Tab-separated table of C-alpha atoms and ligand atoms in Angstrom:
chain	number	residue	atom	x	y	z
B	1	MET	CA	98.770	96.535	109.142
B	2	PRO	CA	99.167	93.829	106.460
B	3	ARG	CA	102.425	93.992	104.561
B	4	TYR	CA	102.281	95.928	101.262
B	5	GLN	CA	98.869	97.376	102.103
B	6	PRO	CA	98.655	100.637	100.134
B	7	GLN	CA	97.866	103.817	102.016
B	8	PRO	CA	96.686	107.177	100.632
B	9	SER	CA	100.142	108.509	101.555
B	10	ASP	CA	101.544	106.218	98.817
B	11	ARG	CA	99.903	108.587	96.272
B	12	PHE	CA	98.542	105.803	94.046
B	13	THR	CA	95.882	106.822	91.551
B	14	PHE	CA	93.760	105.103	88.913
B	15	GLY	CA	91.717	106.487	86.035
B	16	LEU	CA	87.993	105.978	85.690
B	17	TRP	CA	88.911	104.467	82.312
B	18	THR	CA	91.385	101.964	83.770
B	19	VAL	CA	89.536	100.181	86.558
B	20	GLY	CA	86.303	100.874	84.674
B	21	HIS	CA	87.626	99.294	81.449
B	22	THR	CA	84.957	96.986	80.047
B	23	GLY	CA	87.310	94.695	78.157
B	24	ARG	CA	86.357	96.051	74.732
B	25	ASP	CA	89.155	95.805	72.160
B	26	PRO	CA	89.378	96.363	68.392
B	27	PHE	CA	88.267	92.758	67.830
B	28	GLY	CA	85.622	92.246	70.441
B	29	GLU	CA	82.748	93.601	72.442
B	30	PRO	CA	82.872	94.392	76.172
B	31	THR	CA	83.299	91.441	78.498
B	32	ARG	CA	82.344	93.309	81.686
B	33	ALA	CA	79.490	95.596	82.644
B	34	PRO	CA	80.422	99.269	82.855
B	35	LEU	CA	80.969	100.712	86.337
B	36	SER	CA	79.569	104.102	87.258
B	37	ALA	CA	82.062	106.762	88.379
B	38	PRO	CA	80.989	106.436	92.062
B	39	GLU	CA	81.431	102.655	91.808
B	40	VAL	CA	84.992	103.091	90.522
B	41	VAL	CA	85.695	105.608	93.292
B	42	ARG	CA	84.542	103.136	95.969
B	43	LEU	CA	86.458	100.230	94.445
B	44	VAL	CA	89.672	102.221	94.185
B	45	ALA	CA	89.292	103.678	97.693
B	46	GLU	CA	88.706	100.240	99.183
B	47	ALA	CA	91.857	99.017	97.477
B	48	GLY	CA	93.844	101.760	99.239
B	49	ALA	CA	94.483	104.287	96.469
B	50	ALA	CA	94.665	108.035	97.083
B	51	GLY	CA	92.955	109.384	94.019
B	52	VAL	CA	91.082	108.958	90.809
B	53	ASN	CA	91.602	110.710	87.461
B	54	PHE	CA	89.346	111.066	84.465
B	55	HIS	CA	88.818	112.222	80.894
B	56	ASP	CA	85.906	114.666	80.680
B	57	ASN	CA	83.740	112.042	78.964
B	58	ASP	CA	84.613	109.226	81.371
B	59	LEU	CA	82.541	111.248	83.787
B	60	VAL	CA	80.140	113.325	81.706
B	61	PRO	CA	78.919	111.920	78.357
B	62	ILE	CA	79.782	114.171	75.407
B	63	ASP	CA	76.128	114.979	74.727
B	64	ALA	CA	74.944	115.339	78.341
B	65	SER	CA	72.608	118.252	79.084
B	66	PRO	CA	73.764	120.835	81.657
B	67	ALA	CA	71.327	119.313	84.178
B	68	GLU	CA	72.733	115.822	83.614
B	69	ARG	CA	76.261	117.167	83.957
B	70	ASP	CA	75.419	118.751	87.291
B	71	ARG	CA	73.784	115.576	88.631
B	72	ILE	CA	76.729	113.380	87.530
B	73	VAL	CA	79.303	115.740	89.028
B	74	ARG	CA	77.278	115.947	92.259
B	75	ASP	CA	77.150	112.133	92.599
B	76	PHE	CA	80.857	111.849	91.797
B	77	ARG	CA	81.748	114.506	94.336
B	78	ALA	CA	79.616	112.779	96.965
B	79	ALA	CA	81.563	109.539	96.379
B	80	LEU	CA	84.847	111.469	96.684
B	81	ASP	CA	83.703	113.069	99.932
B	82	GLU	CA	82.500	109.752	101.307
B	83	THR	CA	85.812	107.986	100.570
B	84	GLY	CA	88.292	110.843	100.979
B	85	LEU	CA	89.656	110.238	97.485
B	86	THR	CA	91.061	113.212	95.550
B	87	VAL	CA	91.298	114.044	91.833
B	88	PRO	CA	94.965	114.928	91.268
B	89	MET	CA	94.782	114.881	87.461
B	90	ALA	CA	92.239	115.442	84.720
B	91	THR	CA	92.375	115.245	80.938
B	92	THR	CA	90.289	115.540	77.772
B	93	ASN	CA	88.989	112.857	75.468
B	94	LEU	CA	90.054	114.199	72.065
B	95	PHE	CA	90.161	110.821	70.352
B	96	SER	CA	86.806	108.973	70.577
B	97	ASP	CA	84.446	111.273	68.718
B	98	PRO	CA	84.539	110.955	64.899
B	99	ALA	CA	85.048	114.736	64.648
B	100	PHE	CA	88.592	114.119	65.921
B	101	ARG	CA	89.359	111.196	63.610
B	102	ASP	CA	92.130	113.161	61.863
B	103	GLY	CA	93.464	114.878	64.946
B	104	ALA	CA	92.175	117.474	67.405
B	105	PHE	CA	94.716	120.264	68.015
B	106	THR	CA	96.579	119.262	64.826
B	107	ASN	CA	93.538	118.692	62.625
B	108	PRO	CA	93.966	120.467	59.259
B	109	ASP	CA	90.427	121.828	59.626
B	110	PRO	CA	90.466	125.002	61.758
B	111	ALA	CA	86.876	124.318	62.859
B	112	VAL	CA	87.941	121.004	64.413
B	113	ARG	CA	90.936	122.690	66.056
B	114	ALA	CA	88.581	125.280	67.520
B	115	LEU	CA	86.188	122.551	68.701
B	116	ALA	CA	89.114	120.804	70.408
B	117	LEU	CA	89.997	124.020	72.234
B	118	GLN	CA	86.389	124.615	73.237
B	119	LYS	CA	86.060	121.046	74.556
B	120	THR	CA	89.351	121.291	76.442
B	121	MET	CA	88.441	124.591	78.098
B	122	GLY	CA	85.260	122.951	79.394
B	123	ALA	CA	87.226	119.910	80.577
B	124	ILE	CA	89.800	122.113	82.311
B	125	ASP	CA	86.965	123.898	84.137
B	126	LEU	CA	85.606	120.512	85.238
B	127	GLY	CA	89.046	119.307	86.354
B	128	VAL	CA	89.710	122.461	88.340
B	129	GLU	CA	86.220	122.282	89.883
B	130	LEU	CA	87.131	118.825	91.209
B	131	GLY	CA	90.543	119.879	92.512
B	132	ALA	CA	92.910	118.673	89.773
B	133	GLU	CA	96.431	120.135	89.954
B	134	THR	CA	97.820	118.507	86.818
B	135	TYR	CA	96.251	118.485	83.390
B	136	VAL	CA	97.409	115.763	81.005
B	137	PHE	CA	97.553	116.082	77.233
B	138	TRP	CA	97.830	112.829	75.347
B	139	GLY	CA	97.769	113.334	71.586
B	140	GLY	CA	95.782	110.202	70.744
B	141	ARG	CA	94.744	111.188	67.218
B	142	GLU	CA	97.450	113.807	66.644
B	143	GLY	CA	99.352	112.093	63.866
B	144	THR	CA	99.188	110.439	60.483
B	145	GLU	CA	98.980	107.265	58.494
B	146	VAL	CA	99.647	109.032	55.180
B	147	ASP	CA	102.735	111.189	55.277
B	148	ALA	CA	101.838	112.843	51.964
B	149	GLY	CA	98.748	114.199	53.735
B	150	ARG	CA	100.294	116.295	56.465
B	151	ASP	CA	103.193	118.658	56.860
B	152	VAL	CA	104.664	117.679	60.248
B	153	VAL	CA	105.828	121.257	60.837
B	154	ASP	CA	102.202	122.399	60.482
B	155	GLY	CA	101.184	119.714	62.983
B	156	LEU	CA	103.757	120.939	65.492
B	157	LYS	CA	102.797	124.571	64.924
B	158	TRP	CA	99.087	123.864	65.536
B	159	PHE	CA	99.852	121.774	68.604
B	160	ARG	CA	102.017	124.627	69.971
B	161	GLU	CA	99.270	127.163	69.236
B	162	ALA	CA	96.758	125.016	71.152
B	163	ILE	CA	98.926	124.518	74.228
B	164	ASN	CA	99.823	128.224	74.282
B	165	TYR	CA	96.136	129.109	73.988
B	166	LEU	CA	95.239	126.843	76.908
B	167	LEU	CA	98.121	128.123	79.046
B	168	ALA	CA	96.750	131.618	78.482
B	169	TYR	CA	93.219	130.392	79.279
B	170	CYS	CA	94.428	129.063	82.642
B	171	ALA	CA	96.333	132.274	83.410
B	172	ASP	CA	93.286	134.357	82.453
B	173	ASN	CA	91.083	132.348	84.837
B	174	GLY	CA	93.585	132.202	87.685
B	175	TYR	CA	93.880	128.408	87.441
B	176	ASP	CA	97.041	127.115	89.094
B	177	LEU	CA	97.206	124.074	86.825
B	178	ARG	CA	100.347	122.431	85.490
B	179	PHE	CA	100.256	120.741	82.097
B	180	ALA	CA	101.846	117.325	81.552
B	181	LEU	CA	102.291	116.261	77.914
B	182	GLU	CA	102.179	112.513	77.350
B	183	PRO	CA	104.088	111.100	74.376
B	184	LYS	CA	103.210	107.850	72.608
B	185	PRO	CA	104.768	106.588	69.376
B	186	ASN	CA	101.693	105.040	67.715
B	187	GLU	CA	98.196	103.619	68.381
B	188	PRO	CA	95.625	104.689	67.525
B	189	ARG	CA	97.426	106.585	64.709
B	190	GLY	CA	100.067	104.997	62.521
B	191	ASP	CA	102.493	107.634	63.794
B	192	ILE	CA	101.709	110.089	66.556
B	193	PHE	CA	103.532	113.440	66.611
B	194	LEU	CA	106.085	113.969	69.413
B	195	PRO	CA	106.487	110.212	69.956
B	196	THR	CA	108.880	110.043	72.911
B	197	VAL	CA	109.722	111.804	76.159
B	198	GLY	CA	112.842	113.273	74.553
B	199	ALA	CA	110.834	114.743	71.675
B	200	MET	CA	108.289	116.195	74.085
B	201	LEU	CA	110.971	117.776	76.294
B	202	ALA	CA	112.441	119.586	73.304
B	203	PHE	CA	108.990	120.765	72.190
B	204	ILE	CA	108.125	122.160	75.637
B	205	GLU	CA	110.994	124.650	75.413
B	206	THR	CA	109.289	126.221	72.365
B	207	LEU	CA	106.121	127.117	74.323
B	208	ASP	CA	105.178	130.550	75.663
B	209	ASP	CA	105.314	129.474	79.320
B	210	PRO	CA	107.503	126.356	79.447
B	211	ASP	CA	107.747	126.477	83.239
B	212	ARG	CA	104.119	125.399	83.576
B	213	VAL	CA	104.559	122.435	81.242
B	214	GLY	CA	106.192	119.073	81.913
B	215	VAL	CA	105.783	115.494	80.783
B	216	ASN	CA	103.741	112.443	81.705
B	217	PRO	CA	105.940	109.507	80.670
B	218	GLU	CA	104.276	106.099	80.379
B	219	VAL	CA	106.078	102.782	80.794
B	220	ALA	CA	104.213	101.166	77.891
B	221	HIS	CA	104.761	104.049	75.490
B	222	GLU	CA	108.547	104.252	75.787
B	223	THR	CA	108.684	100.453	75.680
B	224	MET	CA	106.589	100.404	72.491
B	225	ALA	CA	109.227	102.700	70.977
B	226	GLY	CA	111.907	100.218	72.028
B	227	LEU	CA	113.305	102.639	74.594
B	228	ASN	CA	114.324	102.320	78.230
B	229	VAL	CA	111.610	104.032	80.250
B	230	THR	CA	113.808	104.661	83.284
B	231	HIS	CA	116.268	106.555	81.081
B	232	ALA	CA	113.402	108.640	79.700
B	233	VAL	CA	112.031	109.328	83.181
B	234	ALA	CA	115.518	110.243	84.401
B	235	GLN	CA	115.913	112.780	81.608
B	236	ALA	CA	112.533	114.282	82.450
B	237	TRP	CA	113.532	114.457	86.114
B	238	ASP	CA	116.868	116.056	85.267
B	239	ALA	CA	115.021	118.721	83.289
B	240	GLY	CA	112.649	119.396	86.213
B	241	LYS	CA	109.791	118.158	84.033
B	242	LEU	CA	108.551	114.982	85.695
B	243	PHE	CA	105.066	116.300	86.529
B	244	HIS	CA	103.215	112.969	86.441
B	245	ILE	CA	103.813	109.329	85.513
B	246	ASP	CA	101.725	106.541	83.961
B	247	LEU	CA	102.721	103.131	85.302
B	248	ASN	CA	101.797	99.907	83.519
B	249	ASP	CA	103.679	97.245	81.589
B	250	GLN	CA	104.239	96.286	77.987
B	251	ASN	CA	105.932	93.627	75.952
B	252	PRO	CA	108.024	95.359	73.235
B	253	GLY	CA	106.892	94.756	69.666
B	254	ARG	CA	103.309	93.955	70.634
B	255	TYR	CA	100.042	95.875	70.541
B	256	ASP	CA	99.379	98.509	73.218
B	257	GLN	CA	98.927	96.139	76.158
B	258	ASP	CA	98.460	98.293	79.276
B	259	PHE	CA	99.354	95.388	81.535
B	260	ARG	CA	99.296	95.546	85.333
B	261	PHE	CA	102.418	97.325	86.623
B	262	GLY	CA	105.379	94.911	86.715
B	263	ALA	CA	103.412	92.112	85.006
B	264	HIS	CA	105.780	91.673	82.112
B	265	ASN	CA	109.217	92.941	83.104
B	266	PRO	CA	109.622	93.175	86.880
B	267	LYS	CA	113.313	94.016	86.604
B	268	ALA	CA	112.610	97.087	84.470
B	269	ALA	CA	109.821	98.005	86.908
B	270	PHE	CA	112.262	97.622	89.799
B	271	HIS	CA	114.760	100.030	88.254
B	272	LEU	CA	111.992	102.541	87.630
B	273	VAL	CA	110.741	102.334	91.229
B	274	ARG	CA	114.307	102.510	92.514
B	275	PHE	CA	114.815	105.669	90.459
B	276	LEU	CA	111.556	107.352	91.509
B	277	GLU	CA	112.088	106.562	95.174
B	278	GLY	CA	115.790	107.410	95.014
B	279	VAL	CA	115.312	110.914	93.649
B	280	GLY	CA	112.280	111.586	95.832
B	281	TYR	CA	109.660	112.041	93.114
B	282	ASP	CA	106.593	113.098	95.084
B	283	GLY	CA	103.923	113.449	92.395
B	284	PRO	CA	101.060	111.055	91.739
B	285	LEU	CA	101.811	107.415	90.894
B	286	HIS	CA	99.125	106.741	88.337
B	287	PHE	CA	98.345	103.275	87.000
B	288	ASP	CA	97.295	103.663	83.376
B	289	ALA	CA	96.609	99.974	82.914
B	290	HIS	CA	93.618	97.684	82.761
B	291	ALA	CA	92.715	94.139	83.678
B	292	TYR	CA	92.834	91.385	81.080
B	293	ARG	CA	89.755	91.001	78.923
B	294	THR	CA	89.203	87.660	80.611
B	295	SER	CA	88.889	89.210	84.101
B	296	ASP	CA	85.604	89.220	85.992
B	297	PRO	CA	84.849	92.013	88.498
B	298	GLU	CA	86.702	90.206	91.318
B	299	ASP	CA	89.736	89.842	89.091
B	300	VAL	CA	89.569	93.567	88.270
B	301	LYS	CA	89.979	94.239	91.987
B	302	ALA	CA	92.943	91.862	92.013
B	303	PHE	CA	94.376	93.806	89.083
B	304	ALA	CA	94.145	97.142	90.944
B	305	ALA	CA	95.534	95.640	94.145
B	306	GLY	CA	98.329	93.966	92.152
B	307	CYS	CA	99.547	97.228	90.572
B	308	MET	CA	99.987	98.819	93.994
B	309	ARG	CA	101.325	95.714	95.711
B	310	THR	CA	104.032	95.294	93.070
B	311	TYR	CA	105.061	98.924	93.453
B	312	LEU	CA	105.326	98.552	97.250
B	313	VAL	CA	107.222	95.256	96.999
B	314	LEU	CA	109.672	96.848	94.557
B	315	LYS	CA	110.018	99.868	96.821
B	316	GLU	CA	111.032	97.522	99.633
B	317	LYS	CA	113.435	95.756	97.278
B	318	ALA	CA	114.966	99.122	96.397
B	319	GLU	CA	115.592	99.779	100.091
B	320	GLN	CA	117.139	96.329	100.432
B	321	PHE	CA	119.330	97.075	97.396
B	322	ALA	CA	120.509	100.331	98.989
B	323	GLN	CA	121.398	98.554	102.241
B	324	ASP	CA	123.135	95.540	100.744
B	325	ASP	CA	126.877	95.917	101.423
B	326	GLU	CA	127.990	93.592	98.652
B	327	ILE	CA	125.811	95.321	96.089
B	328	GLN	CA	126.933	98.744	97.247
B	329	ALA	CA	130.611	97.742	97.046
B	330	LEU	CA	130.107	96.530	93.479
B	331	LEU	CA	128.239	99.717	92.659
B	332	ALA	CA	131.133	101.815	93.930
B	333	GLU	CA	133.432	99.786	91.721
B	334	VAL	CA	131.398	100.108	88.525
B	335	THR	CA	130.637	103.779	89.023
B	336	GLY	CA	134.300	104.549	89.635
B	337	THR	CA	133.632	106.159	92.985
B	338	ASP	CA	136.174	103.854	94.650
B	339	ASP	CA	138.935	105.092	92.355
B	340	ALA	CA	140.893	108.249	93.199
B	341	GLN	CA	143.171	108.139	90.143
B	342	GLY	CA	141.050	110.260	87.829
B	343	ALA	CA	139.847	112.643	90.534
B	344	GLY	CA	140.920	116.214	89.875
B	345	LEU	CA	141.380	115.641	86.139
B	346	VAL	CA	137.771	116.175	85.206
B	347	GLY	CA	135.330	118.879	86.277
B	348	PRO	CA	134.692	122.450	85.204
B	349	TYR	CA	137.120	123.849	82.644
B	350	SER	CA	140.035	126.062	83.668
B	351	THR	CA	143.149	127.050	81.718
B	352	ASP	CA	145.436	125.471	84.314
B	353	GLY	CA	143.288	122.348	84.585
B	354	ALA	CA	143.331	121.894	80.820
B	355	ALA	CA	147.135	122.286	80.806
B	356	ALA	CA	147.460	119.681	83.566
B	357	LEU	CA	145.138	117.300	81.710
B	358	ARG	CA	147.097	117.711	78.469
B	359	ALA	CA	150.315	116.895	80.336
B	360	HIS	CA	148.883	113.896	82.211
B	361	ASP	CA	150.324	110.489	81.373
B	362	PHE	CA	147.560	107.866	81.246
B	363	ASP	CA	148.129	104.146	81.554
B	364	ARG	CA	145.633	103.461	78.773
B	365	ALA	CA	146.237	99.712	78.710
B	366	ALA	CA	145.512	99.467	82.438
B	367	LEU	CA	142.329	101.471	81.973
B	368	GLY	CA	141.245	99.063	79.244
B	369	ARG	CA	141.855	96.069	81.498
B	370	ARG	CA	140.015	97.335	84.508
B	371	GLY	CA	137.234	94.985	85.558
B	372	ARG	CA	133.633	96.043	85.483
B	373	PRO	CA	131.705	93.431	87.503
B	374	TYR	CA	128.309	94.031	85.910
B	375	GLU	CA	127.621	90.295	85.764
B	376	ARG	CA	128.002	89.992	89.523
B	377	LEU	CA	126.019	93.149	90.134
B	378	ASP	CA	123.164	92.119	87.889
B	379	GLN	CA	123.044	88.579	89.285
B	380	LEU	CA	122.815	89.946	92.819
B	381	THR	CA	119.985	92.195	91.626
B	382	THR	CA	118.292	89.158	90.077
B	383	ASP	CA	118.770	87.126	93.273
B	384	LEU	CA	117.341	89.972	95.288
B	385	LEU	CA	114.297	90.274	93.010
B	386	LEU	CA	113.754	86.529	92.982
B	387	GLY	CA	113.726	86.530	96.761
B	388	VAL	CA	116.785	84.355	97.385
B	389	ARG	CA	118.939	87.113	98.794
W	401	GCO	C1	96.723	105.496	75.916
W	401	GCO	C2	97.105	106.622	76.834
W	401	GCO	C3	95.930	107.207	77.573
W	401	GCO	C4	96.272	108.502	78.268
W	401	GCO	C5	95.041	109.143	78.789
W	401	GCO	C6	95.329	110.327	79.648
W	401	GCO	O1	97.627	104.756	75.532
W	401	GCO	O2	95.547	105.353	75.569
W	401	GCO	O3	98.076	106.162	77.708
W	401	GCO	O4	95.440	106.250	78.487
W	401	GCO	O5	97.168	108.292	79.310
W	401	GCO	O6	94.283	109.536	77.690
W	401	GCO	O7	95.566	111.404	78.882
W	402	MN	MN1	98.933	104.237	77.077
W	403	MN	MN1	98.762	106.995	79.529
């Protein structure tokens, strides 16, 4: 088998909206012809992915008749059956239609909030029908430009009401679906509510059934907020909330770029892969990215292949990192695991332990002098990534 050839067991997924992206942006018209859902399924399957995800309206147009819906779903399912691809995740488009221009679940108009619930219940039914196990909520229009115009606490309350309602809807229908909330700081709104993984994790604990709800961190979104995505993902993992992940790349301080995974900052991508593989994350690895506007259909295939190839190369690099004696010795040094001096002084509190710690005589100056060879460690990591190690 060719090296770095993705297999379904790698759990890579793409969205209909990612590989099917037509190159439209706020300044320009599409540069590529749209692909039908079965065409995306075949392209993604040929590239070696395991699954395909969709927003309700990526598959079924918002004004499709019931007969059209049935035909589209039948053709899509036939393509899935033919290729063996699955649908691990589904989601709702609550941002394109003008009705949602001032938010969906957090819209001040209760009629729009009700419409958003109605649309999402239909989309959940569709997702479940096609086998989805995770349902993603990305609050595209849930936010503001004008802070005088919205009480944020109202926004949070309405968002909570909506998620609670939909949790109850799933329970009522016997759907074994987990929800993954996806934070983003801005775009398309000036400010989107619950902008980061940390904010979302705190919000989840206020829901009626927090156990069924986790997060869907995205590389680009944390990077847009100037944050370290691996730290965010680690916190989600620590909380038992890493239900899904959106992989792509982003240059901080720029527009929402959705670059091919690893395209901009391969070192950050490496640390993320090393983390995911190290802890044994076994959920879907979803590429929420799209090809450059300049790409033709062949280049779109190269884009999809490139996302997966980079992940697999970085996975191999992570294994190399774990087996490199020099790197591991430096790691032991910087993490203090080679040093017995402090052992026994820290750990769970006890009265005796606290007394011993209070009586302990530290050589503070020596502690302040102790070397931390991060330069050497990072250079070895760089050498390894650049292929000279
Ligand atoms: C974005 C988001 C979306 C969501 C998608 C799934 O920046 O537009 O990342 O692509 O991931 O709507 O909910
Ligand atoms: Mn995004
Ligand atoms: Mn996303």
